[in-house]
């Protein structure tokens, strides 16, 4: 059954650059475009900016890129005042503690200082396409629906919503069967005894239990054992415990739901319900079996479920498995020396899809991966750029998404100033704009 809906909408704003989604990629896209002199509207469905950095409680910030990007600027402020040793290196690379409340304040201030027009609590509805060209979007706010027209639209929704609505070709999940990585709800705990409490960055961390009946046992093996015994949720085979820079506090990445569709509202609600129930199981496990966590309590949890993977937009260029594995360097790169492990959380069970996360070498992301093929007037940034399933498992992290957003924002500003479509813009011009800002390429 279908329903035809026709409504005359007010054009609420007209701007040079419209950025949809105020997560790490979207904030950086808006900042870079505004600082380059463009009028910018940044629209966000939640009531504050930051996306997974704030609403999603993802902590720490992972991944790395070359020096000089907005990642450096933002993390420098985030880490001010932290105690010595709060920022450390694991197999995950540099782990930057992310205080969600501090991040909200920093990001909101930067957007205001740059002159970005910020619209909150407005959900993306559709892309405005005229004569085959994206020229803005329709949103739903508390007072109803409205339109924003723009010279260039940047999709930073993570899910590629605007590009897909404009007719872009999309890819979802594994190339073999379409399976996607599981969704997670992150949370923070307090009350750990630092004289005993461990941290654990992942399923290959060999950290051992310091005392008690499981003294000397590897923590990861304890997690697997209690999962098999039914004391941890079905697909939770590791309870990751990240230090935050606050004594007695840990950021917990553990809950996991498989086989649900993050693009479907009912499926998303089912994930929310299941994952919140899993928090209690993880807390009980920590209190009962892990020394130092006997008196831990829940401090806060994410406002929204964290989605690792959904749509990827097919671009005029792409990031491939071999690019990530071989550390491919490119003349058309707008993100240089991107690095994170190939981290494919198992779509069908606990742990990793390939047994463990796999190594990657610092690689480049080409400008064309941010340009949807066959769509004019639009760019994408964040985890929805063009790439393979395995490559995506590396570039989906926040440090790399920030650098992508910065590149997309500058590219959009250049397109507006030169009255040129993104697909025709020279990558060399984007690179020059980035290097003029101090980004090493």
Short mmCIF file of C-alpha atoms in Angstrom, two decimals:
data_model
loop_
_atom_site.label_atom_id
_atom_site.label_comp_id
_atom_site.label_asym_id
_atom_site.label_seq_id
_atom_site.Cartn_x
_atom_site.Cartn_y
_atom_site.Cartn_z
CA UNK A 1 0.00 0.00 0.00
CA UNK A 2 1.27 3.49 -0.80
CA UNK A 3 0.22 7.02 0.08
CA UNK A 4 0.85 10.11 -2.06
CA UNK A 5 1.75 13.10 0.08
CA UNK A 6 1.88 16.64 -1.34
CA UNK A 7 2.62 19.68 0.79
CA UNK A 8 3.78 23.22 0.08
CA UNK A 9 6.80 24.00 2.24
CA UNK A 10 8.46 27.21 3.30
CA UNK A 11 12.08 27.65 2.29
CA UNK A 12 13.46 28.42 5.71
CA UNK A 13 17.08 29.05 4.74
CA UNK A 14 19.23 29.48 1.66
CA UNK A 15 22.93 28.87 2.05
CA UNK A 16 26.09 28.06 0.12
CA UNK A 17 26.67 24.76 1.93
CA UNK A 18 24.17 22.56 3.75
CA UNK A 19 25.64 19.91 6.05
CA UNK A 20 23.26 17.17 7.19
CA UNK A 21 24.33 15.49 10.43
CA UNK A 22 26.42 17.07 13.20
CA UNK A 23 28.59 14.11 14.15
CA UNK A 24 32.40 14.33 13.99
CA UNK A 25 32.38 14.42 10.17
CA UNK A 26 29.52 16.92 9.95
CA UNK A 27 30.94 19.33 12.53
CA UNK A 28 34.29 19.37 10.75
CA UNK A 29 32.62 19.80 7.34
CA UNK A 30 30.63 22.78 8.62
CA UNK A 31 33.64 24.34 10.33
CA UNK A 32 35.92 24.06 7.31
CA UNK A 33 33.32 25.37 4.85
CA UNK A 34 32.43 28.31 7.10
CA UNK A 35 36.06 29.18 7.78
CA UNK A 36 36.62 29.16 4.01
CA UNK A 37 34.03 31.92 3.67
CA UNK A 38 30.87 30.03 2.74
CA UNK A 39 27.49 30.52 4.38
CA UNK A 40 26.78 27.20 6.11
CA UNK A 41 23.72 25.56 7.64
CA UNK A 42 24.31 22.51 9.85
CA UNK A 43 21.21 20.42 10.57
CA UNK A 44 21.11 17.79 13.31
CA UNK A 45 18.30 15.43 14.36
CA UNK A 46 19.33 15.41 18.04
CA UNK A 47 19.31 18.31 20.50
CA UNK A 48 23.08 18.73 20.61
CA UNK A 49 26.05 18.26 18.32
CA UNK A 50 28.77 15.60 18.32
CA UNK A 51 26.99 12.46 17.15
CA UNK A 52 28.77 9.34 18.36
CA UNK A 53 31.32 11.47 20.22
CA UNK A 54 28.59 12.89 22.47
CA UNK A 55 25.17 11.25 21.99
CA UNK A 56 26.78 7.89 21.31
CA UNK A 57 29.25 8.00 24.25
CA UNK A 58 32.00 6.53 22.07
CA UNK A 59 35.13 6.83 24.18
CA UNK A 60 38.03 6.83 23.35
CA UNK A 61 38.47 8.54 20.00
CA UNK A 62 40.31 6.07 17.81
CA UNK A 63 42.21 6.22 14.54
CA UNK A 64 44.83 8.60 13.22
CA UNK A 65 45.54 10.83 10.23
CA UNK A 66 48.37 13.12 9.14
CA UNK A 67 49.13 16.23 11.15
CA UNK A 68 47.33 19.54 10.78
CA UNK A 69 43.68 18.47 10.53
CA UNK A 70 40.73 19.53 12.67
CA UNK A 71 41.22 16.26 14.57
CA UNK A 72 44.36 17.82 16.08
CA UNK A 73 42.54 21.05 16.94
CA UNK A 74 39.58 19.31 18.58
CA UNK A 75 41.51 16.67 20.50
CA UNK A 76 43.96 19.26 21.81
CA UNK A 77 41.08 20.99 23.55
CA UNK A 78 39.49 17.74 24.68
CA UNK A 79 42.68 16.59 26.39
CA UNK A 80 43.49 19.85 28.20
CA UNK A 81 43.66 19.27 31.94
CA UNK A 82 43.78 15.49 31.76
CA UNK A 83 46.21 13.77 34.14
CA UNK A 84 49.49 12.39 32.85
CA UNK A 85 49.02 9.02 31.18
CA UNK A 86 45.35 9.59 30.31
CA UNK A 87 46.23 9.50 26.61
CA UNK A 88 47.93 6.23 25.84
CA UNK A 89 48.74 3.83 23.02
CA UNK A 90 47.43 0.29 22.62
CA UNK A 91 47.09 -2.07 19.67
CA UNK A 92 44.21 0.25 18.72
CA UNK A 93 46.77 3.05 18.32
CA UNK A 94 46.41 6.35 20.14
CA UNK A 95 43.40 6.35 22.47
CA UNK A 96 42.09 9.87 23.16
CA UNK A 97 39.66 10.06 26.12
CA UNK A 98 36.39 11.68 25.07
CA UNK A 99 34.36 13.51 27.71
CA UNK A 100 30.94 13.86 26.06
CA UNK A 101 29.91 16.94 28.04
CA UNK A 102 33.19 18.71 27.38
CA UNK A 103 32.94 17.82 23.70
CA UNK A 104 29.43 19.30 23.40
CA UNK A 105 30.68 22.61 24.78
CA UNK A 106 33.82 22.72 22.63
CA UNK A 107 32.10 21.81 19.37
CA UNK A 108 29.14 24.15 19.88
CA UNK A 109 31.48 27.05 20.66
CA UNK A 110 33.63 26.40 17.59
CA UNK A 111 30.60 26.28 15.31
CA UNK A 112 29.32 29.59 16.69
CA UNK A 113 32.73 31.25 16.34
CA UNK A 114 32.93 30.09 12.71
CA UNK A 115 29.51 31.58 11.92
CA UNK A 116 27.77 28.27 11.21
CA UNK A 117 23.96 28.44 11.37
CA UNK A 118 23.05 25.48 13.56
CA UNK A 119 19.59 23.90 13.48
CA UNK A 120 18.86 21.24 16.10
CA UNK A 121 15.99 18.78 16.60
CA UNK A 122 15.33 18.71 12.87
CA UNK A 123 15.18 15.32 11.20
CA UNK A 124 16.16 14.84 7.57
CA UNK A 125 13.16 13.85 5.42
CA UNK A 126 14.21 14.06 1.78
CA UNK A 127 16.69 15.54 -0.65
CA UNK A 128 15.50 18.28 -2.98
CA UNK A 129 16.46 17.27 -6.51
CA UNK A 130 15.85 19.62 -9.43
CA UNK A 131 16.84 18.75 -12.99
CA UNK A 132 18.90 15.86 -11.68
CA UNK A 133 20.83 18.01 -9.19
CA UNK A 134 20.70 17.96 -5.38
CA UNK A 135 20.03 21.51 -4.22
CA UNK A 136 19.04 21.18 -0.58
CA UNK A 137 16.84 19.08 1.67
CA UNK A 138 13.54 18.84 3.52
CA UNK A 139 13.51 18.54 7.31
CA UNK A 140 10.91 17.96 10.01
CA UNK A 141 11.12 20.20 13.06
CA UNK A 142 8.91 20.71 16.07
CA UNK A 143 6.72 23.13 14.10
CA UNK A 144 6.44 20.99 11.01
CA UNK A 145 8.32 20.47 7.77
CA UNK A 146 10.51 23.01 6.00
CA UNK A 147 13.07 23.21 3.22
CA UNK A 148 16.63 24.49 3.03
CA UNK A 149 18.16 25.28 -0.34
CA UNK A 150 21.90 25.08 -0.85
CA UNK A 151 24.58 25.37 -3.48
CA UNK A 152 26.20 22.14 -2.26
CA UNK A 153 24.77 19.56 0.13
CA UNK A 154 27.09 17.39 2.25
CA UNK A 155 25.68 14.12 3.58
CA UNK A 156 27.24 13.45 6.99
CA UNK A 157 24.36 11.33 8.30
CA UNK A 158 26.56 8.23 8.62
CA UNK A 159 23.80 6.24 6.96
CA UNK A 160 24.05 8.05 3.63
CA UNK A 161 20.40 9.14 3.96
CA UNK A 162 20.57 12.27 1.80
CA UNK A 163 22.65 10.71 -0.96
CA UNK A 164 20.40 7.64 -1.09
CA UNK A 165 17.31 9.85 -1.25
CA UNK A 166 18.90 11.73 -4.16
CA UNK A 167 19.24 8.46 -6.05
CA UNK A 168 22.84 7.54 -5.35
CA UNK A 169 23.88 3.93 -5.81
CA UNK A 170 24.44 2.36 -2.38
CA UNK A 171 26.20 -0.69 -0.97
CA UNK A 172 25.30 -2.35 2.32
CA UNK A 173 27.45 -4.79 4.30
CA UNK A 174 29.67 -7.55 3.06
CA UNK A 175 30.03 -7.93 -0.70
CA UNK A 176 29.33 -11.65 -0.36
CA UNK A 177 26.11 -11.67 1.67
CA UNK A 178 25.25 -8.13 2.79
CA UNK A 179 25.85 -8.89 6.47
CA UNK A 180 26.62 -5.80 8.58
CA UNK A 181 28.52 -5.28 11.79
CA UNK A 182 26.45 -5.35 15.00
CA UNK A 183 24.99 -2.35 16.80
CA UNK A 184 26.16 -1.40 20.29
CA UNK A 185 25.10 0.84 23.18
CA UNK A 186 28.10 2.26 25.02
CA UNK A 187 28.08 3.26 28.70
CA UNK A 188 30.32 4.50 31.48
CA UNK A 189 30.81 3.15 34.96
CA UNK A 190 32.28 4.71 38.11
CA UNK A 191 33.37 3.38 41.47
CA UNK A 192 36.19 1.08 40.30
CA UNK A 193 39.04 0.52 42.75
CA UNK A 194 42.12 1.67 40.84
CA UNK A 195 44.43 -0.42 43.01
CA UNK A 196 42.96 -3.52 41.33
CA UNK A 197 40.78 -2.48 38.41
CA UNK A 198 42.07 -3.43 34.97
CA UNK A 199 41.45 -1.89 31.57
CA UNK A 200 40.97 -3.96 28.43
CA UNK A 201 41.07 -2.45 24.94
CA UNK A 202 39.83 -5.47 22.99
CA UNK A 203 39.49 -9.17 22.48
CA UNK A 204 43.21 -9.72 21.93
CA UNK A 205 44.34 -7.76 24.99
CA UNK A 206 46.30 -10.26 27.16
CA UNK A 207 45.65 -8.39 30.44
CA UNK A 208 45.24 -10.78 33.38
CA UNK A 209 42.99 -10.90 36.42
CA UNK A 210 45.11 -9.58 39.33
CA UNK A 211 43.59 -11.45 42.28
CA UNK A 212 40.76 -13.63 43.54
CA UNK A 213 39.63 -17.06 42.30
CA UNK A 214 40.58 -16.25 38.68
CA UNK A 215 43.96 -14.67 39.49
CA UNK A 216 46.40 -15.05 36.62
CA UNK A 217 43.69 -15.90 34.10
CA UNK A 218 43.53 -13.73 31.01
CA UNK A 219 40.54 -11.41 31.25
CA UNK A 220 39.47 -12.19 27.68
CA UNK A 221 39.26 -15.89 28.58
CA UNK A 222 37.15 -15.09 31.64
CA UNK A 223 34.76 -13.15 29.39
CA UNK A 224 34.50 -16.08 26.98
CA UNK A 225 33.95 -18.53 29.81
CA UNK A 226 31.16 -16.51 31.39
CA UNK A 227 29.59 -15.96 27.99
CA UNK A 228 29.53 -19.73 27.42
CA UNK A 229 27.99 -20.18 30.88
CA UNK A 230 25.24 -17.70 30.07
CA UNK A 231 26.32 -14.97 32.49
CA UNK A 232 27.09 -12.59 29.66
CA UNK A 233 24.66 -11.92 26.78
CA UNK A 234 24.73 -14.32 23.84
CA UNK A 235 27.05 -12.32 21.56
CA UNK A 236 29.06 -10.51 24.23
CA UNK A 237 32.36 -12.37 24.37
CA UNK A 238 34.48 -9.39 25.52
CA UNK A 239 33.64 -6.50 27.85
CA UNK A 240 36.03 -3.77 26.75
CA UNK A 241 37.07 -1.41 29.57
CA UNK A 242 38.70 1.84 28.45
CA UNK A 243 40.30 4.30 30.86
CA UNK A 244 38.86 7.81 30.61
CA UNK A 245 41.38 9.91 32.52
CA UNK A 246 39.03 10.01 35.55
CA UNK A 247 40.07 7.74 38.45
CA UNK A 248 37.60 4.93 39.08
CA UNK A 249 35.86 5.41 35.72
CA UNK A 250 35.75 3.17 32.65
CA UNK A 251 34.10 3.53 29.27
CA UNK A 252 32.49 0.20 28.42
CA UNK A 253 32.11 -1.11 24.87
CA UNK A 254 30.47 -4.51 25.22
CA UNK A 255 26.78 -4.74 24.36
CA UNK A 256 26.03 -6.20 20.95
CA UNK A 257 22.99 -7.03 18.86
CA UNK A 258 23.24 -8.88 15.56
CA UNK A 259 20.98 -9.26 12.56
CA UNK A 260 18.93 -6.09 12.98
CA UNK A 261 18.56 -3.34 10.39
CA UNK A 262 19.73 0.12 11.56
CA UNK A 263 17.77 1.72 8.69
CA UNK A 264 14.42 0.38 9.92
CA UNK A 265 12.70 2.19 12.83
CA UNK A 266 11.14 -0.94 14.36
CA UNK A 267 14.40 -2.85 14.10
CA UNK A 268 16.27 0.07 15.64
CA UNK A 269 13.83 0.14 18.57
CA UNK A 270 14.32 -3.60 19.05
CA UNK A 271 18.08 -3.01 19.20
CA UNK A 272 17.63 -0.25 21.80
CA UNK A 273 15.48 -2.50 23.99
CA UNK A 274 17.84 -5.47 23.80
CA UNK A 275 21.02 -3.46 24.33
CA UNK A 276 19.74 -1.62 27.39
CA UNK A 277 18.92 -4.97 28.97
CA UNK A 278 22.45 -6.15 28.22
CA UNK A 279 23.95 -3.30 30.27
CA UNK A 280 22.64 -4.92 33.46
CA UNK A 281 24.22 -8.28 32.54
CA UNK A 282 27.59 -6.66 31.87
CA UNK A 283 27.45 -4.73 35.15
CA UNK A 284 26.60 -7.90 37.09
CA UNK A 285 29.52 -9.72 35.44
CA UNK A 286 31.97 -6.98 36.40
CA UNK A 287 30.77 -6.78 40.01
CA UNK A 288 30.74 -10.55 40.48
CA UNK A 289 33.93 -11.69 38.76
CA UNK A 290 36.39 -8.84 38.11
CA UNK A 291 38.45 -7.57 41.06
CA UNK A 292 38.21 -3.83 41.62
CA UNK A 293 34.74 -3.58 40.10
CA UNK A 294 32.76 -5.00 43.05
CA UNK A 295 31.22 -1.61 43.83
CA UNK A 296 31.05 -0.13 40.36
CA UNK A 297 27.85 1.57 39.28
CA UNK A 298 26.41 2.92 36.06
CA UNK A 299 27.24 6.60 35.48
CA UNK A 300 25.56 7.17 32.12
CA UNK A 301 24.78 5.52 28.82
CA UNK A 302 24.51 6.60 25.22
CA UNK A 303 21.45 8.54 24.13
CA UNK A 304 21.33 6.49 20.96
CA UNK A 305 22.42 3.09 19.73
CA UNK A 306 25.78 3.11 17.98
CA UNK A 307 25.67 1.94 14.37
CA UNK A 308 28.93 0.66 12.95
CA UNK A 309 27.73 -0.04 9.44
CA UNK A 310 24.82 0.65 7.12
CA UNK A 311 24.92 2.25 3.66
CA UNK A 312 28.07 3.05 1.76
CA UNK A 313 27.67 5.40 -1.21
CA UNK A 314 29.27 4.33 -4.49
CA UNK A 315 31.59 7.16 -5.49
CA UNK A 316 33.63 8.10 -8.52
CA UNK A 317 36.62 6.63 -6.64
CA UNK A 318 36.72 4.15 -3.79
CA UNK A 319 38.83 2.85 -0.90
CA UNK A 320 39.64 -0.84 -1.37
CA UNK A 321 40.86 -3.73 0.76
CA UNK A 322 44.29 -3.57 -0.87
CA UNK A 323 44.54 0.20 -0.28
CA UNK A 324 44.21 -0.37 3.46
CA UNK A 325 46.36 -3.49 3.60
CA UNK A 326 49.21 -2.09 1.49
CA UNK A 327 49.11 1.50 2.72
CA UNK A 328 48.40 2.98 -0.71
CA UNK A 329 49.49 6.59 -1.17
CA UNK A 330 47.64 8.66 -3.78
CA UNK A 331 48.15 11.89 -5.72
CA UNK A 332 44.44 12.68 -5.34
CA UNK A 333 44.34 12.13 -1.56
CA UNK A 334 42.39 14.53 0.63
CA UNK A 335 42.98 12.44 3.77
CA UNK A 336 46.57 11.30 4.21
CA UNK A 337 47.96 8.52 6.40
CA UNK A 338 44.56 7.37 7.63
CA UNK A 339 45.06 4.45 9.98
CA UNK A 340 43.06 2.07 12.08
CA UNK A 341 42.88 -1.71 12.27
CA UNK A 342 40.57 -3.65 9.97
CA UNK A 343 38.07 -4.05 12.78
CA UNK A 344 35.09 -6.13 11.62
CA UNK A 345 32.86 -6.89 14.60
CA UNK A 346 31.23 -10.24 13.93
CA UNK A 347 27.85 -9.86 12.16
CA UNK A 348 26.78 -13.37 13.29
CA UNK A 349 28.15 -13.77 16.80
CA UNK A 350 30.60 -12.48 19.37
CA UNK A 351 34.11 -11.21 18.78
CA UNK A 352 35.61 -10.53 15.40
CA UNK A 353 34.37 -11.72 12.01
CA UNK A 354 37.89 -12.77 11.01
CA UNK A 355 38.98 -14.15 14.37
CA UNK A 356 40.70 -10.91 15.35
CA UNK A 357 41.19 -7.41 13.99
CA UNK A 358 43.73 -7.33 11.17
CA UNK A 359 46.66 -4.97 10.58
CA UNK A 360 46.47 -2.00 8.25
CA UNK A 361 49.12 0.38 6.96
CA UNK A 362 48.60 4.17 6.84
CA UNK A 363 46.68 4.80 3.61
CA UNK A 364 45.17 7.69 1.66
CA UNK A 365 41.52 8.47 0.98
CA UNK A 366 40.94 9.95 -2.48
CA UNK A 367 38.71 12.94 -3.14
CA UNK A 368 36.52 10.84 -5.44
CA UNK A 369 35.45 8.59 -2.55
CA UNK A 370 33.55 11.62 -1.19
CA UNK A 371 31.73 12.27 -4.51
CA UNK A 372 28.62 10.15 -5.21
CA UNK A 373 28.70 8.77 -8.73
CA UNK A 374 25.97 10.21 -10.96
CA UNK A 375 24.73 12.77 -8.40
CA UNK A 376 25.39 16.49 -8.88
CA UNK A 377 25.49 19.06 -6.11
CA UNK A 378 26.44 16.65 -3.35
CA UNK A 379 29.37 15.31 -1.32
CA UNK A 380 29.50 12.72 1.46
CA UNK A 381 31.77 12.38 4.48
CA UNK A 382 32.06 9.93 7.35
CA UNK A 383 31.50 6.18 7.38
CA UNK A 384 29.15 6.35 4.36
CA UNK A 385 31.88 7.24 1.83
CA UNK A 386 32.72 4.91 -1.04
CA UNK A 387 34.71 1.86 -0.01
CA UNK A 388 34.65 -1.88 0.47
CA UNK A 389 33.23 -3.62 3.52
CA UNK A 390 36.71 -4.40 4.92
CA UNK A 391 38.12 -0.95 4.15
CA UNK A 392 35.10 0.62 5.83
CA UNK A 393 35.93 -1.38 8.97
CA UNK A 394 39.10 0.73 9.18
CA UNK A 395 38.02 4.21 8.07
CA UNK A 396 34.73 4.32 10.05
CA UNK A 397 36.41 5.63 13.24
CA UNK A 398 36.15 9.22 14.46
CA UNK A 399 39.65 10.56 13.75
CA UNK A 400 39.38 9.61 10.09
CA UNK A 401 35.77 10.82 9.83
CA UNK A 402 36.84 14.25 11.14
CA UNK A 403 39.49 14.55 8.43
CA UNK A 404 37.00 13.47 5.75
CA UNK A 405 34.55 16.11 6.94
CA UNK A 406 37.18 18.82 6.78
CA UNK A 407 38.05 17.86 3.20
CA UNK A 408 34.40 17.73 2.15
CA UNK A 409 33.71 21.16 3.66
CA UNK A 410 36.59 22.77 1.81
CA UNK A 411 35.63 21.03 -1.42
CA UNK A 412 32.03 22.28 -1.09
CA UNK A 413 33.22 25.82 -0.52
CA UNK A 414 35.44 25.65 -3.61
CA UNK A 415 32.55 24.32 -5.68
CA UNK A 416 30.34 27.24 -4.65
CA UNK A 417 33.03 29.87 -5.24
CA UNK A 418 33.93 28.49 -8.67
CA UNK A 419 30.40 27.46 -9.74
CA UNK A 420 31.58 23.91 -10.42
CA UNK A 421 30.12 20.50 -9.67
CA UNK A 422 31.93 18.27 -7.14
CA UNK A 423 32.68 15.63 -9.78
CA UNK A 424 34.46 18.26 -11.92
CA UNK A 425 36.43 19.88 -9.11
CA UNK A 426 40.13 19.11 -9.30
CA UNK A 427 41.42 17.08 -6.34
CA UNK A 428 44.52 19.24 -6.61
CA UNK A 429 42.49 22.32 -5.72
CA UNK A 430 41.12 20.60 -2.61
CA UNK A 431 44.61 19.47 -1.67
CA UNK A 432 45.96 23.01 -2.02
CA UNK A 433 43.18 24.36 0.19
CA UNK A 434 43.98 21.74 2.80
CA UNK A 435 47.74 22.30 2.70
CA UNK A 436 47.19 26.06 2.94
CA UNK A 437 45.47 25.29 6.26
CA UNK A 438 48.47 23.29 7.45
CA UNK A 439 47.23 19.78 6.65
CA UNK A 440 50.04 17.46 5.65
CA UNK A 441 49.21 15.56 2.45
#
